[in-house]
Short mmCIF file of C-alpha atoms in Angstrom, two decimals:
data_model
loop_
_atom_site.label_atom_id
_atom_site.label_comp_id
_atom_site.label_asym_id
_atom_site.label_seq_id
_atom_site.Cartn_x
_atom_site.Cartn_y
_atom_site.Cartn_z
CA MET A 6 50.81 -46.99 -44.62
CA SER A 7 52.07 -48.57 -41.76
CA GLU A 8 54.47 -45.94 -41.03
CA GLU A 9 51.84 -42.80 -42.37
CA LEU A 10 49.69 -44.18 -38.59
CA ALA A 11 52.51 -44.69 -36.54
CA LEU A 12 52.64 -40.93 -34.68
CA ASN A 13 54.46 -39.75 -31.73
CA ASP A 14 52.96 -38.94 -28.72
CA ASP A 15 54.00 -35.02 -29.37
CA GLN A 16 52.16 -35.29 -33.02
CA ILE A 17 48.91 -36.78 -31.46
CA GLY A 18 48.50 -34.11 -29.18
CA GLU A 19 49.34 -31.87 -31.92
CA THR A 20 46.50 -33.50 -33.89
CA ALA A 21 44.32 -32.85 -31.21
CA ALA A 22 44.95 -29.69 -30.61
CA GLU A 23 44.57 -28.60 -34.04
CA ALA A 24 41.06 -31.22 -34.64
CA THR A 25 40.10 -28.76 -31.46
CA PRO A 26 39.37 -25.09 -33.30
CA ARG A 27 39.10 -22.64 -30.23
CA GLN A 28 35.67 -20.69 -29.83
CA PRO A 29 36.13 -17.32 -27.83
CA TRP A 30 32.65 -16.59 -28.42
CA LEU A 31 31.91 -19.16 -25.21
CA ALA A 32 34.35 -17.22 -23.07
CA ALA A 33 32.77 -13.93 -24.53
CA SER A 34 29.12 -15.14 -23.91
CA ALA A 35 29.43 -15.85 -20.87
CA LYS A 36 31.03 -13.00 -19.25
CA ALA A 37 27.94 -10.79 -21.63
CA ALA A 38 25.61 -13.07 -19.83
CA TRP A 39 27.38 -12.48 -16.03
CA ARG A 40 27.19 -8.13 -17.12
CA GLU A 41 23.30 -9.33 -17.66
CA ILE A 42 23.08 -11.00 -14.39
CA ARG A 43 25.25 -8.69 -12.10
CA GLY A 44 22.65 -5.42 -13.51
CA ILE A 45 19.80 -6.79 -13.23
CA PHE A 46 20.95 -7.83 -9.64
CA TRP A 47 22.08 -4.48 -9.38
CA LEU A 48 18.44 -2.95 -10.51
CA VAL A 49 16.14 -5.21 -8.26
CA LEU A 50 18.75 -3.46 -5.27
CA ALA A 51 18.03 -0.03 -6.51
CA VAL A 52 13.76 -0.81 -7.09
CA LEU A 53 13.94 -2.82 -2.83
CA ALA A 54 16.10 -0.21 -1.49
CA PHE A 55 13.78 3.05 -3.12
CA HIS A 56 10.85 1.24 -2.10
CA SER A 57 12.13 1.05 1.08
CA PHE A 58 13.56 4.43 1.94
CA VAL A 59 11.89 7.42 -0.40
CA ALA A 60 8.54 6.65 -1.73
CA LYS A 61 6.71 3.32 -2.80
CA PRO A 62 3.05 2.17 -4.73
CA PHE A 63 -0.38 1.37 -3.37
CA TYR A 64 -2.90 -0.05 -4.09
CA ILE A 65 -6.80 0.47 -3.07
CA PRO A 66 -8.59 -2.79 -2.11
CA SER A 67 -11.50 -1.78 0.67
CA GLU A 68 -13.94 0.92 -0.02
CA SER A 69 -13.01 1.86 4.15
CA MET A 70 -11.75 5.14 2.87
CA LEU A 71 -14.48 6.54 0.56
CA PRO A 72 -14.73 8.98 -0.52
CA GLY A 73 -11.69 9.92 -1.05
CA LEU A 74 -10.39 6.30 -1.65
CA GLN A 75 -11.74 4.16 -4.04
CA VAL A 76 -11.18 0.41 -4.86
CA GLY A 77 -8.44 0.36 -8.05
CA ASP A 78 -6.81 3.36 -6.35
CA GLN A 79 -2.93 3.45 -7.12
CA LEU A 80 -0.70 5.77 -5.19
CA VAL A 81 1.98 6.61 -4.15
CA VAL A 82 2.99 6.80 -0.51
CA SER A 83 6.24 8.25 0.73
CA LYS A 84 8.32 5.82 3.46
CA TYR A 85 10.14 9.49 5.27
CA PRO A 86 8.13 12.22 5.89
CA TYR A 87 8.17 9.60 9.91
CA GLY A 88 11.75 8.51 9.54
CA TRP A 89 12.37 4.50 9.31
CA SER A 90 11.25 1.57 11.22
CA PHE A 91 11.78 -1.99 11.12
CA ILE A 92 8.46 -1.72 8.86
CA SER A 93 9.51 0.24 6.61
CA LEU A 94 12.30 -2.29 4.34
CA THR A 95 10.66 -4.29 1.28
CA ILE A 96 12.11 -7.46 1.36
CA PRO A 97 9.92 -9.90 -1.61
CA ASN A 98 9.11 -13.81 0.14
CA PRO A 99 9.28 -15.57 -3.49
CA VAL A 100 7.90 -18.57 -1.39
CA ALA A 101 4.35 -15.84 -0.81
CA ILE A 102 4.31 -14.92 -4.77
CA TRP A 103 4.50 -18.47 -6.37
CA LYS A 104 2.01 -19.26 -4.25
CA ASP A 105 -0.08 -15.91 -4.76
CA VAL A 106 1.01 -16.32 -8.33
CA VAL A 107 1.20 -19.73 -9.54
CA LEU A 108 -1.33 -21.52 -6.48
CA LYS A 109 -3.52 -19.16 -6.84
CA GLN A 110 -3.75 -18.93 -3.17
CA PRO A 111 -4.09 -16.16 -2.26
CA GLN A 112 -1.10 -14.48 0.85
CA GLU A 113 -1.24 -11.58 3.12
CA SER A 114 2.07 -10.02 1.69
CA TRP A 115 4.51 -10.53 -1.44
CA GLY A 116 7.24 -9.83 1.87
CA VAL A 117 9.66 -10.52 4.15
CA GLN A 118 8.63 -9.05 7.39
CA LEU A 119 12.03 -8.19 9.67
CA PRO A 120 11.16 -8.89 13.67
CA PHE A 121 9.46 -6.07 15.81
CA THR A 122 12.27 -3.92 16.70
CA LYS A 123 10.96 -0.59 19.20
CA GLY A 124 12.06 2.90 17.26
CA ARG A 125 12.96 4.84 14.31
CA LEU A 126 15.54 5.77 12.51
CA PHE A 127 15.41 10.10 12.83
CA GLY A 128 11.91 9.15 13.76
CA ARG A 129 9.12 12.08 13.54
CA LEU A 130 5.38 11.59 14.88
CA PRO A 131 2.86 11.93 12.06
CA GLU A 132 0.27 15.22 12.18
CA ARG A 133 -3.13 14.52 12.68
CA GLY A 134 -5.46 13.88 9.43
CA ASP A 135 -2.19 12.40 7.74
CA VAL A 136 -3.58 9.03 5.71
CA VAL A 137 -0.47 6.48 6.40
CA ILE A 138 -0.24 3.00 5.64
CA VAL A 139 -0.47 0.64 8.34
CA THR A 140 0.41 -3.06 9.05
CA PRO A 141 -1.48 -4.56 12.68
CA PRO A 142 0.81 -6.25 15.41
CA GLY A 143 1.57 -10.01 14.60
CA ARG A 144 -0.06 -9.53 10.66
CA ASN A 145 1.38 -9.05 7.87
CA GLN A 146 -0.34 -6.85 5.60
CA ASP A 147 -1.21 -2.49 4.69
CA TYR A 148 -3.63 -0.91 5.53
CA ILE A 149 -4.40 2.52 4.79
CA LYS A 150 -6.22 5.55 8.02
CA ARG A 151 -6.15 8.71 8.50
CA VAL A 152 -4.62 9.78 11.87
CA ILE A 153 -7.41 10.79 14.52
CA GLY A 154 -5.33 10.87 17.97
CA LEU A 155 -1.52 11.63 18.93
CA PRO A 156 0.32 10.76 22.20
CA GLY A 157 -1.43 11.71 24.93
CA ASP A 158 -4.72 12.46 23.21
CA THR A 159 -8.30 10.44 25.04
CA ILE A 160 -10.73 9.24 21.91
CA GLU A 161 -13.72 8.94 22.17
CA VAL A 162 -16.48 7.74 19.89
CA ARG A 163 -20.05 8.52 21.10
CA ASP A 164 -22.55 7.87 18.29
CA GLY A 165 -20.41 8.00 15.30
CA VAL A 166 -18.68 11.78 16.66
CA VAL A 167 -15.63 11.64 17.58
CA LEU A 168 -14.24 13.43 20.42
CA ILE A 169 -10.53 14.05 21.18
CA ASN A 170 -10.19 15.12 25.03
CA ASN A 171 -13.30 15.23 25.40
CA VAL A 172 -14.34 17.58 22.70
CA ALA A 173 -15.71 16.60 19.64
CA VAL A 174 -14.02 17.12 16.59
CA LYS A 175 -16.69 19.90 14.33
CA ARG A 176 -18.71 17.86 11.91
CA GLY A 177 -20.38 19.87 8.93
CA PRO A 178 -23.85 19.82 7.83
CA VAL A 179 -24.80 15.86 5.52
CA HIS A 180 -24.98 16.00 2.33
CA ASN A 181 -24.45 13.35 -0.62
CA LEU A 182 -22.02 13.08 -3.29
CA LEU A 183 -22.94 10.93 -6.58
CA VAL A 184 -19.70 8.16 -7.42
CA PRO A 185 -20.19 6.23 -11.08
CA ILE A 186 -20.52 2.21 -10.07
CA ASP A 187 -18.34 -0.10 -12.00
CA ALA A 188 -16.46 -3.02 -11.39
CA ASN A 189 -14.96 -1.44 -8.27
CA THR A 190 -17.08 0.44 -6.93
CA THR A 191 -20.55 -2.04 -6.53
CA CYS A 192 -22.56 0.69 -4.10
CA ASN A 193 -23.33 -2.85 -2.46
CA ASP A 194 -22.80 -1.69 0.83
CA VAL A 195 -24.99 1.86 1.04
CA PRO A 196 -28.26 0.93 2.11
CA ASP A 197 -30.30 2.31 -0.57
CA GLY A 198 -27.82 4.38 -2.60
CA ARG A 199 -28.35 2.92 -5.85
CA ARG A 200 -29.17 5.89 -7.78
CA THR A 201 -29.31 6.38 -11.67
CA VAL A 202 -28.94 9.88 -13.41
CA ASN A 203 -29.31 9.87 -17.53
CA GLY A 204 -29.22 6.63 -17.64
CA LYS A 205 -25.94 5.97 -15.98
CA PRO A 206 -25.53 4.03 -12.54
CA TYR A 207 -24.18 5.87 -9.38
CA CYS A 208 -23.78 5.12 -5.61
CA GLN A 209 -24.93 7.98 -3.21
CA LEU A 210 -22.54 9.10 -0.65
CA PRO A 211 -24.31 10.22 2.76
CA LEU A 212 -21.09 12.58 3.49
CA VAL A 213 -20.19 14.22 6.63
CA ARG A 214 -17.04 17.33 6.72
CA GLU A 215 -14.96 16.74 9.99
CA THR A 216 -12.31 19.60 11.67
CA LEU A 217 -9.66 18.38 13.48
CA PRO A 218 -7.93 21.08 16.40
CA ASN A 219 -5.61 21.30 14.23
CA GLY A 220 -7.32 23.42 11.65
CA ARG A 221 -7.45 20.38 9.13
CA SER A 222 -10.49 19.05 6.92
CA TYR A 223 -11.79 16.03 5.21
CA GLU A 224 -15.05 13.92 3.75
CA THR A 225 -15.97 10.65 5.61
CA VAL A 226 -18.72 8.60 4.53
CA ASP A 227 -21.70 8.11 6.73
CA LEU A 228 -23.90 5.10 6.65
CA GLY A 229 -25.39 5.12 9.81
CA TYR A 230 -25.16 2.83 12.86
CA SER A 231 -22.27 0.76 13.54
CA ASP A 232 -20.09 -0.76 16.01
CA GLY A 233 -17.89 0.97 15.85
CA ASP A 234 -20.16 4.61 16.06
CA PHE A 235 -19.32 4.04 20.32
CA TYR A 236 -15.71 4.17 21.83
CA GLY A 237 -13.56 4.38 25.04
CA PRO A 238 -12.62 6.25 26.06
CA LYS A 239 -9.53 5.39 25.39
CA LYS A 240 -6.07 7.52 26.67
CA ILE A 241 -3.19 6.86 24.22
CA PRO A 242 0.25 5.59 25.00
CA ALA A 243 3.32 7.77 24.61
CA ASP A 244 4.73 6.69 20.54
CA HIS A 245 1.18 5.36 19.51
CA VAL A 246 -1.62 7.15 17.12
CA PHE A 247 -4.94 6.29 16.65
CA LEU A 248 -6.30 5.19 13.33
CA MET A 249 -9.67 5.65 11.82
CA GLY A 250 -11.08 4.87 7.58
CA ASP A 251 -12.48 7.87 6.18
CA ASN A 252 -16.40 5.33 5.56
CA ARG A 253 -16.60 5.43 9.53
CA ASP A 254 -18.95 2.13 9.25
CA ARG A 255 -17.58 0.31 7.10
CA SER A 256 -13.60 0.50 8.52
CA ALA A 257 -11.83 -2.21 10.90
CA ASP A 258 -9.54 0.65 12.31
CA SER A 259 -8.56 1.10 16.42
CA ARG A 260 -11.71 0.94 17.24
CA VAL A 261 -11.77 -2.77 16.39
CA SER A 262 -9.85 -5.47 17.52
CA LEU A 263 -7.46 -7.33 15.96
CA ALA A 264 -9.55 -10.90 16.34
CA ALA A 265 -12.17 -8.89 13.91
CA GLN A 266 -8.94 -7.31 11.58
CA GLY A 267 -9.12 -4.57 13.12
CA LEU A 268 -5.79 -2.06 14.42
CA GLY A 269 -6.60 -3.26 18.10
CA GLY A 270 -6.61 0.29 19.69
CA PRO A 271 -3.65 2.79 19.38
CA VAL A 272 -1.12 1.44 17.24
CA PRO A 273 2.86 2.59 18.03
CA TRP A 274 4.61 4.61 15.62
CA GLU A 275 6.30 1.50 14.55
CA TYR A 276 3.72 0.12 12.37
CA VAL A 277 3.23 2.69 10.58
CA GLY A 278 4.85 2.10 7.50
CA GLY A 279 4.47 5.79 5.34
CA ARG A 280 2.68 8.57 4.48
CA ALA A 281 0.07 8.53 1.05
CA GLU A 282 0.66 11.78 -0.81
CA PHE A 283 -1.61 11.35 -4.43
CA ILE A 284 -3.28 8.53 -7.37
CA THR A 285 -1.30 8.56 -9.91
CA PHE A 286 -3.70 6.72 -11.99
CA SER A 287 -7.42 4.28 -10.80
CA LYS A 288 -9.28 1.08 -12.37
CA ASN A 289 -12.40 0.74 -12.99
CA GLY A 290 -12.13 -2.65 -12.62
CA SER A 291 -12.64 -3.71 -16.83
CA ALA A 292 -9.61 -4.26 -18.28
CA THR A 293 -8.09 -7.89 -19.26
CA TRP A 294 -4.53 -9.10 -20.43
CA ASN A 295 -6.17 -8.02 -23.46
CA PRO A 296 -4.31 -4.29 -24.39
CA LEU A 297 -6.90 -3.03 -25.90
CA THR A 298 -9.01 -2.29 -23.05
CA TRP A 299 -6.33 -0.92 -20.78
CA ARG A 300 -7.83 2.32 -21.62
CA GLY A 301 -11.00 1.81 -20.82
CA GLY A 302 -10.14 0.67 -17.74
CA LEU A 303 -8.73 3.81 -16.12
CA ARG A 304 -10.88 5.93 -14.11
CA GLY A 305 -11.17 10.06 -15.83
CA GLY A 306 -9.95 12.97 -13.49
CA ARG A 307 -8.63 11.19 -10.43
CA ALA A 308 -4.39 10.97 -11.79
CA GLY A 309 -2.65 13.45 -9.88
CA THR A 310 -5.30 14.05 -6.80
CA SER A 311 -3.39 15.03 -3.57
CA LEU A 312 -4.05 13.19 -0.24
CA HIS A 313 -3.11 15.57 2.00
CA PRO A 314 -6.08 17.09 3.95
CA ALA A 315 -7.46 20.12 2.76
CA ARG A 316 -6.47 23.22 5.96
CA ASP A 317 -9.03 25.97 7.36
CA GLN A 318 -7.23 29.08 7.03
#
């Protein structure tokens, strides 16, 4: 018995090797997992590059651009029309995402903002009437407004009427628009605006059509007096733009100070992040996590709506 158990070192090594079967599937699984990780990495990088240099989605969170844009509209913003600046890059901030989604601590942005750098790569000024996204200096949150004034212009607002270089912007007669009330369109900021038509609730918006000197026109909401009805005159410096919301009495724009959550006057063009192109879809606020509610949570007739202003012939 002892002779059978007495094995030399070589025999022990051979026996151990035979007792431990080789598992090539481990190496194959590791390689497959690494390929998946690399694939996900390059996919994320491609998406971020597309968002930074080509286009990105944007969600409307406020009523400052009524009537053209409603809360719940999802739209496409192109990045390239004005060239690229420090504000163009999309860099996710995992800490901000974690705080917002998991800890329920609202964050200004899910992205990291780079330090200010003067100038734009292949830069071109917006055209009057363009709807753009802009980040207020010192903030990390996108606003959406309309370009009203360009470098060298003198802007004034007098009793609600916009003057460019001491010439009043052409205004049409006041007319009304009925907008269906839903969870995202509440009509709370429109005095005496609620109407009922065929048993359904609507918000009646008083509209005035403006036409800029270049012939581009769009509808604005005129709710009456607000602090923004008087501004300036203010000359726009070089490489700056003057921006206003279409819902004139409910918009924190270039007429409003940074301390009051506005844009603080004319904005350096480096802070303009892109041009709004069209609406992809619109949510009325009734949908939940239940997929059965998603179809009923969409507003009809808004998908594909262009956000470029009409041009008078």
